[in-house]
C-alpha positions as a Markdown table, in Angstrom:
| # | Residue | x | y | z |
|---|---|---|---|---|
| 1 | Met | 51.9 | -79.4 | -177.2 |
| 2 | Lys | 48.7 | -77.5 | -177.6 |
| 3 | Thr | 48.8 | -73.7 | -178.4 |
| 4 | Gly | 45.2 | -72.9 | -177.9 |
| 5 | Phe | 44.6 | -72.0 | -181.6 |
| 6 | Glu | 43.1 | -75.4 | -182.5 |
| 7 | Asn | 39.5 | -74.2 | -182.2 |
| 8 | Lys | 39.0 | -72.1 | -185.4 |
| 9 | Arg | 35.8 | -70.4 | -184.3 |
| 10 | Lys | 37.3 | -69.0 | -181.1 |
| 11 | Leu | 40.4 | -67.8 | -183.1 |
| 12 | Ala | 38.1 | -66.0 | -185.5 |
| 13 | Ile | 36.2 | -64.2 | -182.7 |
| 14 | Leu | 39.5 | -63.3 | -181.2 |
| 15 | Val | 40.6 | -61.7 | -184.5 |
| 16 | Val | 37.5 | -59.8 | -184.9 |
| 17 | Leu | 37.5 | -58.4 | -181.4 |
| 18 | Leu | 41.1 | -57.4 | -181.7 |
| 19 | Leu | 40.4 | -55.6 | -185.0 |
| 20 | Val | 37.6 | -53.7 | -183.2 |
| 21 | Leu | 39.8 | -52.8 | -180.4 |
| 22 | Val | 42.5 | -51.5 | -182.6 |
| 23 | Gly | 39.9 | -49.4 | -184.5 |
| 24 | Ala | 38.4 | -48.0 | -181.3 |
| 25 | Leu | 41.9 | -47.1 | -180.1 |
| 26 | Trp | 42.8 | -45.5 | -183.4 |
| 27 | Tyr | 39.5 | -43.4 | -183.3 |
| 28 | Phe | 40.0 | -42.3 | -179.8 |
| 29 | Val | 43.7 | -41.3 | -180.4 |
| 30 | Ser | 42.8 | -39.4 | -183.7 |
| 31 | Thr | 40.0 | -37.6 | -182.0 |
| 32 | Met | 42.0 | -36.7 | -179.0 |
| 33 | Trp | 44.8 | -35.1 | -180.9 |
| 34 | Gly | 42.9 | -32.9 | -183.5 |
| 35 | Gly | 41.7 | -35.7 | -185.8 |
| 36 | Ser | 40.4 | -34.7 | -189.2 |
| 37 | Ser | 38.9 | -31.4 | -188.3 |
| 38 | Thr | 40.0 | -28.8 | -190.8 |
| 39 | Pro | 39.6 | -25.0 | -190.4 |
| 40 | Ala | 37.8 | -23.1 | -193.0 |
| 41 | Pro | 40.0 | -21.2 | -195.4 |
| 42 | Pro | 41.1 | -17.7 | -194.3 |
| 43 | Gln | 39.6 | -16.1 | -197.3 |
| 44 | Ala | 36.1 | -17.4 | -196.7 |
| 45 | Gln | 36.3 | -16.2 | -193.1 |
| 46 | Ala | 37.2 | -12.7 | -194.2 |
| 47 | Val | 34.4 | -12.5 | -196.7 |
| 48 | Arg | 32.0 | -13.8 | -194.0 |
| 49 | Ser | 33.0 | -11.4 | -191.4 |
| 50 | Ala | 33.0 | -8.4 | -193.8 |
| 51 | Thr | 29.4 | -9.3 | -194.9 |
| 52 | Ala | 28.3 | -9.9 | -191.3 |
| 53 | Ala | 29.4 | -6.4 | -190.4 |
| 54 | Arg | 27.1 | -4.9 | -192.8 |
| 55 | Glu | 24.0 | -7.0 | -191.8 |
| 56 | Thr | 21.7 | -6.3 | -189.0 |
| 57 | Pro | 21.0 | -9.1 | -186.5 |
| 58 | Ala | 17.5 | -9.7 | -188.0 |
| 59 | Glu | 19.1 | -10.3 | -191.5 |
| 60 | Arg | 21.6 | -12.6 | -189.9 |
| 61 | Arg | 18.7 | -14.7 | -188.3 |
| 62 | Ser | 16.9 | -14.8 | -191.6 |
| 63 | Thr | 19.9 | -16.2 | -193.4 |
| 64 | Thr | 20.7 | -18.6 | -190.8 |
| 65 | Gln | 17.1 | -20.1 | -190.9 |
| 66 | Thr | 17.5 | -20.7 | -194.8 |
| 67 | Asn | 21.0 | -22.0 | -194.7 |
| 68 | Gly | 20.5 | -24.9 | -192.2 |
| 69 | Pro | 22.0 | -25.9 | -188.9 |
| 70 | Asp | 25.7 | -25.5 | -189.7 |
| 71 | Ala | 25.0 | -21.8 | -190.9 |
| 72 | Lys | 22.9 | -21.2 | -187.7 |
| 73 | Lys | 26.0 | -22.2 | -185.5 |
| 74 | Val | 28.3 | -19.9 | -187.4 |
| 75 | Ala | 25.8 | -17.0 | -187.5 |
| 76 | Ser | 25.0 | -17.2 | -183.9 |
| 77 | Leu | 28.6 | -16.3 | -183.1 |
| 78 | Glu | 28.5 | -13.5 | -185.6 |
| 79 | Ser | 25.1 | -12.2 | -184.2 |
| 80 | Leu | 26.9 | -11.3 | -180.9 |
| 81 | Asp | 27.1 | -7.6 | -180.6 |
| 82 | Pro | 30.3 | -6.5 | -178.8 |
| 83 | Thr | 29.3 | -2.9 | -178.4 |
| 84 | Leu | 28.3 | -1.6 | -175.1 |
| 85 | His | 24.9 | -0.1 | -174.5 |
| 86 | Pro | 25.1 | 2.4 | -171.7 |
| 87 | Glu | 21.2 | 2.8 | -171.4 |
| 88 | Leu | 21.0 | -1.1 | -170.6 |
| 89 | Met | 23.7 | -1.0 | -168.2 |
| 90 | Ala | 22.3 | 2.0 | -166.4 |
| 91 | Gly | 19.0 | 0.2 | -166.2 |
| 92 | Ala | 20.7 | -2.9 | -164.6 |
| 93 | Glu | 22.7 | -0.7 | -162.2 |
| 94 | Ser | 19.7 | 1.1 | -160.9 |
| 95 | Leu | 18.1 | -2.0 | -159.6 |
| 96 | Val | 17.5 | -2.0 | -156.0 |
| 97 | Tyr | 17.2 | -5.2 | -153.9 |
| 98 | Ala | 13.9 | -5.2 | -152.1 |
| 99 | Gly | 14.1 | -8.3 | -150.0 |
| 100 | Thr | 12.4 | -9.1 | -146.7 |
| 101 | Gly | 15.0 | -7.3 | -144.5 |
| 102 | Arg | 16.7 | -10.6 | -143.6 |
| 103 | Asn | 20.5 | -10.8 | -144.0 |
| 104 | Ile | 21.2 | -14.5 | -144.9 |
| 105 | Phe | 24.9 | -13.8 | -144.1 |
| 106 | Ser | 24.4 | -12.5 | -140.6 |
| 107 | Met | 23.6 | -14.5 | -137.5 |
| 108 | Gln | 22.2 | -11.4 | -135.7 |
| 109 | Ser | 19.6 | -10.6 | -138.5 |
| 110 | Ala | 15.7 | -10.8 | -137.9 |
| 111 | Gln | 14.4 | -14.3 | -137.6 |
| 112 | Pro | 12.3 | -15.5 | -140.5 |
| 113 | Lys | 8.6 | -15.5 | -140.1 |
| 114 | Ile | 7.2 | -19.0 | -139.5 |
| 115 | Glu | 3.5 | -19.6 | -140.2 |
| 116 | Lys | 1.2 | -21.1 | -137.5 |
| 117 | Val | 0.1 | -24.5 | -137.9 |
| 118 | Gln | -3.6 | -24.5 | -138.9 |
| 119 | Gly | -4.4 | -28.1 | -138.5 |
| 120 | Pro | -3.0 | -31.4 | -137.0 |
| 121 | Val | 0.2 | -32.5 | -138.6 |
| 122 | Arg | -1.1 | -36.1 | -138.5 |
| 123 | Pro | -4.7 | -37.2 | -138.5 |
| 124 | Ser | -5.8 | -38.6 | -135.3 |
| 125 | Val | -6.3 | -42.4 | -135.6 |
| 126 | Ala | -7.1 | -44.8 | -132.9 |
| 127 | Pro | -3.6 | -46.5 | -131.9 |
| 128 | Gln | -3.4 | -50.1 | -132.7 |
| 129 | Pro | -3.1 | -52.6 | -129.8 |
| 130 | Val | 0.6 | -53.5 | -129.3 |
| 131 | Ala | 1.5 | -56.9 | -128.1 |
| 132 | Gln | 3.6 | -56.8 | -125.0 |
| 133 | Gly | 6.9 | -58.8 | -124.8 |
| 134 | Pro | 8.3 | -61.3 | -127.2 |
| 135 | Pro | 6.2 | -63.9 | -129.0 |
| 136 | Pro | 5.8 | -67.3 | -127.2 |
| 137 | Pro | 8.3 | -69.9 | -128.7 |
| 138 | Pro | 6.8 | -72.3 | -131.2 |
| 139 | Pro | 5.8 | -75.8 | -129.7 |
| 140 | Ile | 8.4 | -78.5 | -129.9 |
| 141 | Asp | 7.0 | -81.8 | -131.5 |
| 142 | Leu | 9.1 | -84.6 | -129.7 |
| 143 | Thr | 8.5 | -88.0 | -128.6 |
| 144 | Phe | 10.4 | -89.7 | -125.8 |
| 145 | Phe | 11.4 | -93.3 | -126.5 |
| 146 | Gly | 12.8 | -94.7 | -123.4 |
């Protein structure tokens, strides 16, 4: 009785593919449930946040440019200024919408202005003659032997 494992080449390909499949599944499962990401030690975060509080945003930008892309990601979060600026908010609140007067949410509002057509939409070309009716059937090449 044959088991199907007689061909050594096919068996080796099967084993390699199974190993790749197991490795891919392991990687998927490990990244899905946290994996190997380790948080920074709490002391380093406290020192970093204390120094960030004393720096201005310009100083933070200059340090992030010298420390590389990883430092840029961390400093971009630290450069966010959580304080409210009432003068900027007052400027945004004082903006007045100056539209065309048409309310897009109302059916009774003024109709939009449609520009007049200044030229023909399609160029005038002499129409091509159109054949009337279906084409004639092809001739049948038959010989009667009788």
